[in-house]
C-alpha atoms as an extended CHARMM CRD file, in Angstrom:
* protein
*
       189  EXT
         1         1  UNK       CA              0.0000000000        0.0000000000        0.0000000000  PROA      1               0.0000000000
         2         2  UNK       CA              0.9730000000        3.5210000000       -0.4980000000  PROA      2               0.0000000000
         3         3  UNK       CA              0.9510000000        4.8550000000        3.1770000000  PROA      3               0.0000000000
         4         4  UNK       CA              3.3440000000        1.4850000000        4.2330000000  PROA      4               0.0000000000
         5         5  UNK       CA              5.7690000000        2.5930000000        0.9850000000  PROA      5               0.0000000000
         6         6  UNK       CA              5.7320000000        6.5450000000        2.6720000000  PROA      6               0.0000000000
         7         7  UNK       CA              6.7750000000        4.8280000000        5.9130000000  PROA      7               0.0000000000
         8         8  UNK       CA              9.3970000000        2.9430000000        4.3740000000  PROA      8               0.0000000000
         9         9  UNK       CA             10.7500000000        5.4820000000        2.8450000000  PROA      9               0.0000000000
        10        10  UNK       CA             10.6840000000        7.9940000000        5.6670000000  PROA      10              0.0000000000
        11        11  UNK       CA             11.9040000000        4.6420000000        8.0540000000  PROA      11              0.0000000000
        12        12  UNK       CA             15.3390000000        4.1550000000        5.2730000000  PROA      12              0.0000000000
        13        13  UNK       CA             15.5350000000        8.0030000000        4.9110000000  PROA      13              0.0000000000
        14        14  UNK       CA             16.2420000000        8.3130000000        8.8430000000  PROA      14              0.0000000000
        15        15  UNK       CA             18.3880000000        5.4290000000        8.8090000000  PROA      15              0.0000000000
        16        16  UNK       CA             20.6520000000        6.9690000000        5.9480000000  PROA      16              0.0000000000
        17        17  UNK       CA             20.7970000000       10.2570000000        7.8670000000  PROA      17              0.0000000000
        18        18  UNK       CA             22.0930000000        8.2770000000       11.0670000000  PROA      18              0.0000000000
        19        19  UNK       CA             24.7390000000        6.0640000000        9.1210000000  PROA      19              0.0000000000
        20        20  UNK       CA             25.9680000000        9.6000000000        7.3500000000  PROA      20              0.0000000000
        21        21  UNK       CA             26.0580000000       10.8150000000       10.8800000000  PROA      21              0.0000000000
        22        22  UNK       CA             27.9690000000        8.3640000000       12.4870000000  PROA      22              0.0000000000
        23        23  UNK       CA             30.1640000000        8.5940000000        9.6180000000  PROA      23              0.0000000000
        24        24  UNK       CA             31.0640000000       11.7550000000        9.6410000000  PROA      24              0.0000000000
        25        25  UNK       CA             31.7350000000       11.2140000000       13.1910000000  PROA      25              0.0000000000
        26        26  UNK       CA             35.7830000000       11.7820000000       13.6020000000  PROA      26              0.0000000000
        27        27  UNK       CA             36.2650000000        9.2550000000       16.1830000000  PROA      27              0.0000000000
        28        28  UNK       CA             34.2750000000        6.5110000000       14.6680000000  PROA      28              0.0000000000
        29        29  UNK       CA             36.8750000000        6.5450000000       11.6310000000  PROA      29              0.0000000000
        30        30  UNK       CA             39.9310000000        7.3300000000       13.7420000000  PROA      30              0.0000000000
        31        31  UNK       CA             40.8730000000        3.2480000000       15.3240000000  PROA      31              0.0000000000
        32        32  UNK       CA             42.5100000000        3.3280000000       19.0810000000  PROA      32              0.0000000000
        33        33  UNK       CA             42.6880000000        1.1770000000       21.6270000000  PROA      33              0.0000000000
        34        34  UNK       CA             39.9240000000        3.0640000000       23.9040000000  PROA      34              0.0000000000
        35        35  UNK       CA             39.8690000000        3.3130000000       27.0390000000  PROA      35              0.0000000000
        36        36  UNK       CA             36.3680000000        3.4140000000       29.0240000000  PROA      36              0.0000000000
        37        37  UNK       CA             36.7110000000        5.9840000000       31.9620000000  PROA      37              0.0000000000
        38        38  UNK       CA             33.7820000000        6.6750000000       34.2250000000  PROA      38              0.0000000000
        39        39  UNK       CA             31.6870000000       10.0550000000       33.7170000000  PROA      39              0.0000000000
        40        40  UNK       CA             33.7920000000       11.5640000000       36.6490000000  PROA      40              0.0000000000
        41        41  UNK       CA             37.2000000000       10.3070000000       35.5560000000  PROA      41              0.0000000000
        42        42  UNK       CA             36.2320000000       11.4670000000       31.6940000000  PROA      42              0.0000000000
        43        43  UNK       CA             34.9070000000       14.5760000000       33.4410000000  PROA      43              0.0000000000
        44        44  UNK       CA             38.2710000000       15.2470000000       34.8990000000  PROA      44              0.0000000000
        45        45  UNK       CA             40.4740000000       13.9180000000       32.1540000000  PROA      45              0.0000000000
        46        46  UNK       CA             38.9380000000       17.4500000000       29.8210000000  PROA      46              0.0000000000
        47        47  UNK       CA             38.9270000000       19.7740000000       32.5150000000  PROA      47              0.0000000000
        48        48  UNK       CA             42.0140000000       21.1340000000       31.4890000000  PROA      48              0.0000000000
        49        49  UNK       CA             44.7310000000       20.4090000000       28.4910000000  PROA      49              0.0000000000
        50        50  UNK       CA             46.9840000000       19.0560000000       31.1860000000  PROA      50              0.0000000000
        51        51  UNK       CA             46.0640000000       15.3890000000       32.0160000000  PROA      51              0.0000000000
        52        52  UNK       CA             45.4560000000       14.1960000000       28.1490000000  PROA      52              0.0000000000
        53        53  UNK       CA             48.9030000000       16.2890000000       27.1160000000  PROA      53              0.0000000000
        54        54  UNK       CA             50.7390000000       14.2420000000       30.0910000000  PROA      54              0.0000000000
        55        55  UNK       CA             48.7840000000       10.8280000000       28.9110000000  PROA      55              0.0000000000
        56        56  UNK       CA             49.7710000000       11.3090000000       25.7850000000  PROA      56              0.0000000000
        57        57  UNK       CA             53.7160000000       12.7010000000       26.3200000000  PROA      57              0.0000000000
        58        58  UNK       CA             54.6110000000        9.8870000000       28.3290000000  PROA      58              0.0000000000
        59        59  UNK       CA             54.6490000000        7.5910000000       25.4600000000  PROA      59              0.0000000000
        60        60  UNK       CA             57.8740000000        9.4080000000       23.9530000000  PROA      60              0.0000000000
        61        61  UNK       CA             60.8460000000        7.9970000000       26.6860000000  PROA      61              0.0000000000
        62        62  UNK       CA             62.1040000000       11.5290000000       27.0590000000  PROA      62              0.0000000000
        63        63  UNK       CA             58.8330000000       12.5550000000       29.0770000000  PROA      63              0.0000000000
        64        64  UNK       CA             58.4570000000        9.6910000000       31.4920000000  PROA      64              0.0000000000
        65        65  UNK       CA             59.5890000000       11.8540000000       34.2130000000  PROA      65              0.0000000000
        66        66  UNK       CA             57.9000000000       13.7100000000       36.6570000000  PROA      66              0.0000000000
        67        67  UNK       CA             60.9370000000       16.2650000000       36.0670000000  PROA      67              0.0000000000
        68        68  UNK       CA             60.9210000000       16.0430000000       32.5520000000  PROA      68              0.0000000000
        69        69  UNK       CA             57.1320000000       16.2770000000       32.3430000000  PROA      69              0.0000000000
        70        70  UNK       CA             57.4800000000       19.5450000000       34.7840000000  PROA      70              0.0000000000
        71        71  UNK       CA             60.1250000000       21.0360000000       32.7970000000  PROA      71              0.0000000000
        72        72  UNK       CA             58.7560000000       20.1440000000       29.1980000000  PROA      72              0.0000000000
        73        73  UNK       CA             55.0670000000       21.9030000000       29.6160000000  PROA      73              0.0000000000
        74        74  UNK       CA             55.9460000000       24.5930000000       32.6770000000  PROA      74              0.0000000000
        75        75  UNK       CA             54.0960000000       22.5460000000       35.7320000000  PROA      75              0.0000000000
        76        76  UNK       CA             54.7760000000       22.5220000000       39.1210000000  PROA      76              0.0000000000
        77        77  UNK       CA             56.0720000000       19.0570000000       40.0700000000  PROA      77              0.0000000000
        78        78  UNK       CA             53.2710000000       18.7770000000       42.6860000000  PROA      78              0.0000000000
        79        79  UNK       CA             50.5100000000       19.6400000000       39.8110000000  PROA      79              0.0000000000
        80        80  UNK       CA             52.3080000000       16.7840000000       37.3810000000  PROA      80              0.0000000000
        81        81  UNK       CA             52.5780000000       14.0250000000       40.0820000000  PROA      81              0.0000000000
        82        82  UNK       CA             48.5910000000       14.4260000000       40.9280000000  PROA      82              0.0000000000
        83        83  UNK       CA             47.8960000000       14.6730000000       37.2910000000  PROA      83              0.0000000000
        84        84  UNK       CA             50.1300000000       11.2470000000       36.7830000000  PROA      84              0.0000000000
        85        85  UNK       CA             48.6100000000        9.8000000000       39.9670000000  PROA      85              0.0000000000
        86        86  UNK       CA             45.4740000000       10.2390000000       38.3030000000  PROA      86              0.0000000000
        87        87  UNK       CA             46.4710000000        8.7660000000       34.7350000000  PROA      87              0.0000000000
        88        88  UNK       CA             47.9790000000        5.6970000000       36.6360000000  PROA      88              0.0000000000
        89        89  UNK       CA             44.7540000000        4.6330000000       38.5320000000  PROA      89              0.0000000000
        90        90  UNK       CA             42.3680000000        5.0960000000       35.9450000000  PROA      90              0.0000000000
        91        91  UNK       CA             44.6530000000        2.8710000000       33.4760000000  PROA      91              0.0000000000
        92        92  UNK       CA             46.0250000000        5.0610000000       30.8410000000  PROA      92              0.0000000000
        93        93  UNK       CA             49.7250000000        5.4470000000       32.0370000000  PROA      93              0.0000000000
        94        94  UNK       CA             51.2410000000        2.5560000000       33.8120000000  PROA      94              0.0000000000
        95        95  UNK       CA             53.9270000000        3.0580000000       36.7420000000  PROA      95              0.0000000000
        96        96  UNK       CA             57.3320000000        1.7030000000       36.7530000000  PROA      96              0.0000000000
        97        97  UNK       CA             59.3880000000        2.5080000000       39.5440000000  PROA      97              0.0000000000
        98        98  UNK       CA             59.8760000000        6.8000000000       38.6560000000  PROA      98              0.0000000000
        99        99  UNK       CA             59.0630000000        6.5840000000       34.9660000000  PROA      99              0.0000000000
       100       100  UNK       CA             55.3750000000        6.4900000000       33.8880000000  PROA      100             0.0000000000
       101       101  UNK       CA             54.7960000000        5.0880000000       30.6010000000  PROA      101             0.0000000000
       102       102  UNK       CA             51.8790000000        5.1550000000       27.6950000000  PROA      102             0.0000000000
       103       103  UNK       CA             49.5110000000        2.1700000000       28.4270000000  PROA      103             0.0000000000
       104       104  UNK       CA             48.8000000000        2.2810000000       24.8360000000  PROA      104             0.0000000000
       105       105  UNK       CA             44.6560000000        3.3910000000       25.5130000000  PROA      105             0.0000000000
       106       106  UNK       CA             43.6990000000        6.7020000000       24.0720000000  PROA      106             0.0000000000
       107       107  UNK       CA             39.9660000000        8.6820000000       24.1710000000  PROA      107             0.0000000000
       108       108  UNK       CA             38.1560000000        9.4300000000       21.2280000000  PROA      108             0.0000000000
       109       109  UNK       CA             34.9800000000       10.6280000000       21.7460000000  PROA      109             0.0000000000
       110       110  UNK       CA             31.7390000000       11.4430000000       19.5880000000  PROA      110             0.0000000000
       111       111  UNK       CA             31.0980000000       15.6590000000       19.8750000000  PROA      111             0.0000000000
       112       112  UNK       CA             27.8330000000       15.4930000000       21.1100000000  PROA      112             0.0000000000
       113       113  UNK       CA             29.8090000000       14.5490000000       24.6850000000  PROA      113             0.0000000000
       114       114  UNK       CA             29.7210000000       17.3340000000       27.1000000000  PROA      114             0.0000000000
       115       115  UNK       CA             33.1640000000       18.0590000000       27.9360000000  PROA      115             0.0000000000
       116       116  UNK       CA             34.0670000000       18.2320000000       23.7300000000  PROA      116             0.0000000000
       117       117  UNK       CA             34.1710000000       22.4390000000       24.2590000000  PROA      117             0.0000000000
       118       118  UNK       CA             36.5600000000       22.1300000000       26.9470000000  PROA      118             0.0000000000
       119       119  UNK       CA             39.2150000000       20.0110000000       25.2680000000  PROA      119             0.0000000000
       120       120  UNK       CA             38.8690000000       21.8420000000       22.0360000000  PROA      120             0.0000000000
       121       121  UNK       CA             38.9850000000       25.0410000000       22.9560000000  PROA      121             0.0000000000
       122       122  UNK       CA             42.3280000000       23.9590000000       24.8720000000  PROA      122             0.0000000000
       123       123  UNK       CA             43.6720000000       22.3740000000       21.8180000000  PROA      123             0.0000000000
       124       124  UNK       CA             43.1200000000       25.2950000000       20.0070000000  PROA      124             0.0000000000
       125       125  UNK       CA             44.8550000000       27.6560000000       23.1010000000  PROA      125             0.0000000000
       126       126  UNK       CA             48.0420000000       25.4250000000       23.0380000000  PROA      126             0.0000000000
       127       127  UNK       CA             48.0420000000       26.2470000000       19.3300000000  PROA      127             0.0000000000
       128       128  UNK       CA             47.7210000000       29.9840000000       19.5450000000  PROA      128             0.0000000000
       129       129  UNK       CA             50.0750000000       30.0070000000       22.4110000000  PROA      129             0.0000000000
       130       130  UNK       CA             52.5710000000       27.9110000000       18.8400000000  PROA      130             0.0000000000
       131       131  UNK       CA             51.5940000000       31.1720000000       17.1720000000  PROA      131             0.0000000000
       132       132  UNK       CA             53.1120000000       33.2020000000       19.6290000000  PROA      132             0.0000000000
       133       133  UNK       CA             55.8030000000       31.5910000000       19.7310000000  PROA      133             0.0000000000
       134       134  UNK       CA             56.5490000000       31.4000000000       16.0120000000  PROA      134             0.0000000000
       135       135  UNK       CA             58.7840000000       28.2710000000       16.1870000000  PROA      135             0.0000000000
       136       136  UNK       CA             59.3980000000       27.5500000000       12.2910000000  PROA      136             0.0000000000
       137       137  UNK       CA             58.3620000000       24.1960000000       12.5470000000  PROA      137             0.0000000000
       138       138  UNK       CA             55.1670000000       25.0030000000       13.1930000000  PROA      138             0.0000000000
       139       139  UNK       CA             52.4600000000       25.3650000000       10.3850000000  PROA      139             0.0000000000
       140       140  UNK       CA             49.3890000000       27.8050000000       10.7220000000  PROA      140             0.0000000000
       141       141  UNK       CA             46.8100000000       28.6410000000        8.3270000000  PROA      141             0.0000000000
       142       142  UNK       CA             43.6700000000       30.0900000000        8.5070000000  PROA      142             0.0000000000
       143       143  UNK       CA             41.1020000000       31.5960000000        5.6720000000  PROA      143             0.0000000000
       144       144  UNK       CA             37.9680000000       32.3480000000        5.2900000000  PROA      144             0.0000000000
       145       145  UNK       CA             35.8190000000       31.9120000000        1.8170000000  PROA      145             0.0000000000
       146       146  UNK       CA             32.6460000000       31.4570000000        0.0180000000  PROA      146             0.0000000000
       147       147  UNK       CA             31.3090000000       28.2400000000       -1.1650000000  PROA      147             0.0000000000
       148       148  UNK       CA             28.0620000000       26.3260000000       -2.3620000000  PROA      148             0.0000000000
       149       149  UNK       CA             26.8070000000       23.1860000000       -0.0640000000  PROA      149             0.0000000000
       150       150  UNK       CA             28.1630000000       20.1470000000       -2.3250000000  PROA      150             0.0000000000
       151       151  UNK       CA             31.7330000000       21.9820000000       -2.1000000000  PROA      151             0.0000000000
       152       152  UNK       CA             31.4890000000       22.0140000000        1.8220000000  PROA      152             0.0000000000
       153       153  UNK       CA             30.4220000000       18.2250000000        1.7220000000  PROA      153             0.0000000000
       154       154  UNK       CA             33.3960000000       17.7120000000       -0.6570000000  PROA      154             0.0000000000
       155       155  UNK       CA             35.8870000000       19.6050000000        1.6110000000  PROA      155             0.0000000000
       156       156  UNK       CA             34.3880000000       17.9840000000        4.9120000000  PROA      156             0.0000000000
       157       157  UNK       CA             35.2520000000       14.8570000000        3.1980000000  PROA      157             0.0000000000
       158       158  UNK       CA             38.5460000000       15.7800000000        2.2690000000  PROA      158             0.0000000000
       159       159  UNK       CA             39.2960000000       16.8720000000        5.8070000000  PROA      159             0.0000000000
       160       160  UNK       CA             38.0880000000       13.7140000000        7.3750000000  PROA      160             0.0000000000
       161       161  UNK       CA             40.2350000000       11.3750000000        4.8280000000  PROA      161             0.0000000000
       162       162  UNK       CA             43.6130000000       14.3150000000        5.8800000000  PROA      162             0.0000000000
       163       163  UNK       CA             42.3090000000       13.0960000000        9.8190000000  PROA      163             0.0000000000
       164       164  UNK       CA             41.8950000000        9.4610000000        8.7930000000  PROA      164             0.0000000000
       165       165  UNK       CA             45.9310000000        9.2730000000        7.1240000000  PROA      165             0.0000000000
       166       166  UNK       CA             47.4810000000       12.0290000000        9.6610000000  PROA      166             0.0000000000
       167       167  UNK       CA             46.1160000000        9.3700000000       12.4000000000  PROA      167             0.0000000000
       168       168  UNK       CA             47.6560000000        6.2990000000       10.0920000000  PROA      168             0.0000000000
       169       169  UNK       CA             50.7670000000        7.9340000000        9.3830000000  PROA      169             0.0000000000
       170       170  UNK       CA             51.1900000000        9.2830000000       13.4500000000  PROA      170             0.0000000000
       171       171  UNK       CA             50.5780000000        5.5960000000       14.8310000000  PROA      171             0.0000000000
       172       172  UNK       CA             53.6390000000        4.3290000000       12.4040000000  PROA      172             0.0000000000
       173       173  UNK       CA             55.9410000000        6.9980000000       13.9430000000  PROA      173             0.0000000000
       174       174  UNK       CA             58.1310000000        7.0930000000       16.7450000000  PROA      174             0.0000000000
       175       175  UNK       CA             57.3000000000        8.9750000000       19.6380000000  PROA      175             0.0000000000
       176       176  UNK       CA             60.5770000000       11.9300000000       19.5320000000  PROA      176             0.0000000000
       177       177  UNK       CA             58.1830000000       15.1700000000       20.9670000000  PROA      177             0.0000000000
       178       178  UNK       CA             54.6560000000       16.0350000000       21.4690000000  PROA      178             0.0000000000
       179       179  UNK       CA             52.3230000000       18.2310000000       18.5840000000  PROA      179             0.0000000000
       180       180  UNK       CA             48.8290000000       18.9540000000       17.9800000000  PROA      180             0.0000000000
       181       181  UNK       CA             46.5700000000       19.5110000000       15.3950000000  PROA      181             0.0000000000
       182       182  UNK       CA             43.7440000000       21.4250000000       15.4630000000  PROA      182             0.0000000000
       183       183  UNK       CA             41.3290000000       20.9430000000       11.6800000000  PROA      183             0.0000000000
       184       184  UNK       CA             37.9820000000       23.5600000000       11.4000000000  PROA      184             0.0000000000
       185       185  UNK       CA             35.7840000000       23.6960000000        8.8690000000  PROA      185             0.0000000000
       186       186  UNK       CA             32.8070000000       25.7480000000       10.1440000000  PROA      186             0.0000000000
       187       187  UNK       CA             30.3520000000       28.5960000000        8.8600000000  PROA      187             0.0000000000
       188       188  UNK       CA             31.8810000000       31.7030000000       10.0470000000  PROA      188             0.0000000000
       189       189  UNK       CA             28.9180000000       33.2970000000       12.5580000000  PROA      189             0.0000000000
């Protein structure tokens, strides 16, 4: 009947919309070895750029430290030990002896979770504070443009396939120092 081929068809319309959805979801094409914290552990973990950029520094062997740690990213000893304390119980650096070493777990996390803001907003502080820096290494760009909807769908794609290979091409490298990398694509409000 006609009103059960509507419903079908608004039914497989939805679905489509939720499978384009999830896959333009970042961390549902980016693979890791997650690593399920509670809501108050993941609550703490974003607070501030500080625990992830420990978590993830300690897997180069040159920031395994709490010294090093201290030294590399301007933290009182006291604030770095808490911070490691913390990283150590919920699983996502392991202890051994003074040296605290990548477990090898990472976050990724879908947008739509409420701390998202904090940690990207940080991400994109530690990369202004780059910009005032000017090291040469570095590489900033910013624009802003016109363009119709199927180029933004195009260029969304584009960025997601750049996230997909950076992530591919990071996981096969060794582990010297610590960057970031912060990717927009957003109407301009």
């Amino acid at each position: 009947s006609r009103a059960g081929t509507s419903e079908l068809r608004f039914f497989l319309e939805d679905k489509k919309k939720k499978l384009q959805g999830e896959y333009q979801e970042i961390y549902s094409r980016v693979p890791s070895k997650q690593s399920h914290l509670s809501a108050e552990d993941t609550q703490r973990y974003f607070a501030t750029w500080i625990p992830s950029t420990l978590h993830t520094a300690t897997s180069s062997d040159q920031y395994q430290t709490v010294e090093k740690l201290s030294e590399r990213f301007s933290l009182d000893a006291q604030v770095v030990k808490q911070n490691l304390k913390f990283l150590t119980d919920a699983g996502l650096v392991n202890q051994n002896e003074n040296r605290y070493e990548f477990s090898g777990k990472s976050l990724h996390f879908s947008k739509k979770i409420s701390m998202n803001q904090t940690i990207q907003i940080s991400r994109r502080l530690q990369s202004i504070k780059s910009i005032e820096k000017d090291n040469t290494d570095d590489l900033h760009f910013s624009s802003i443009f016109t363009i119709d909807k199927k180029t933004l769908t195009s260029l969304r794609e584009l960025f997601l396939e750049v996230i997909e290979a950076s992530h591919k091409e990071i996981h096969s490298s060794g582990t010297e120092e610590l960057y970031g990398i912060c990717i927009d694509l957003f109407e301009v409000v």
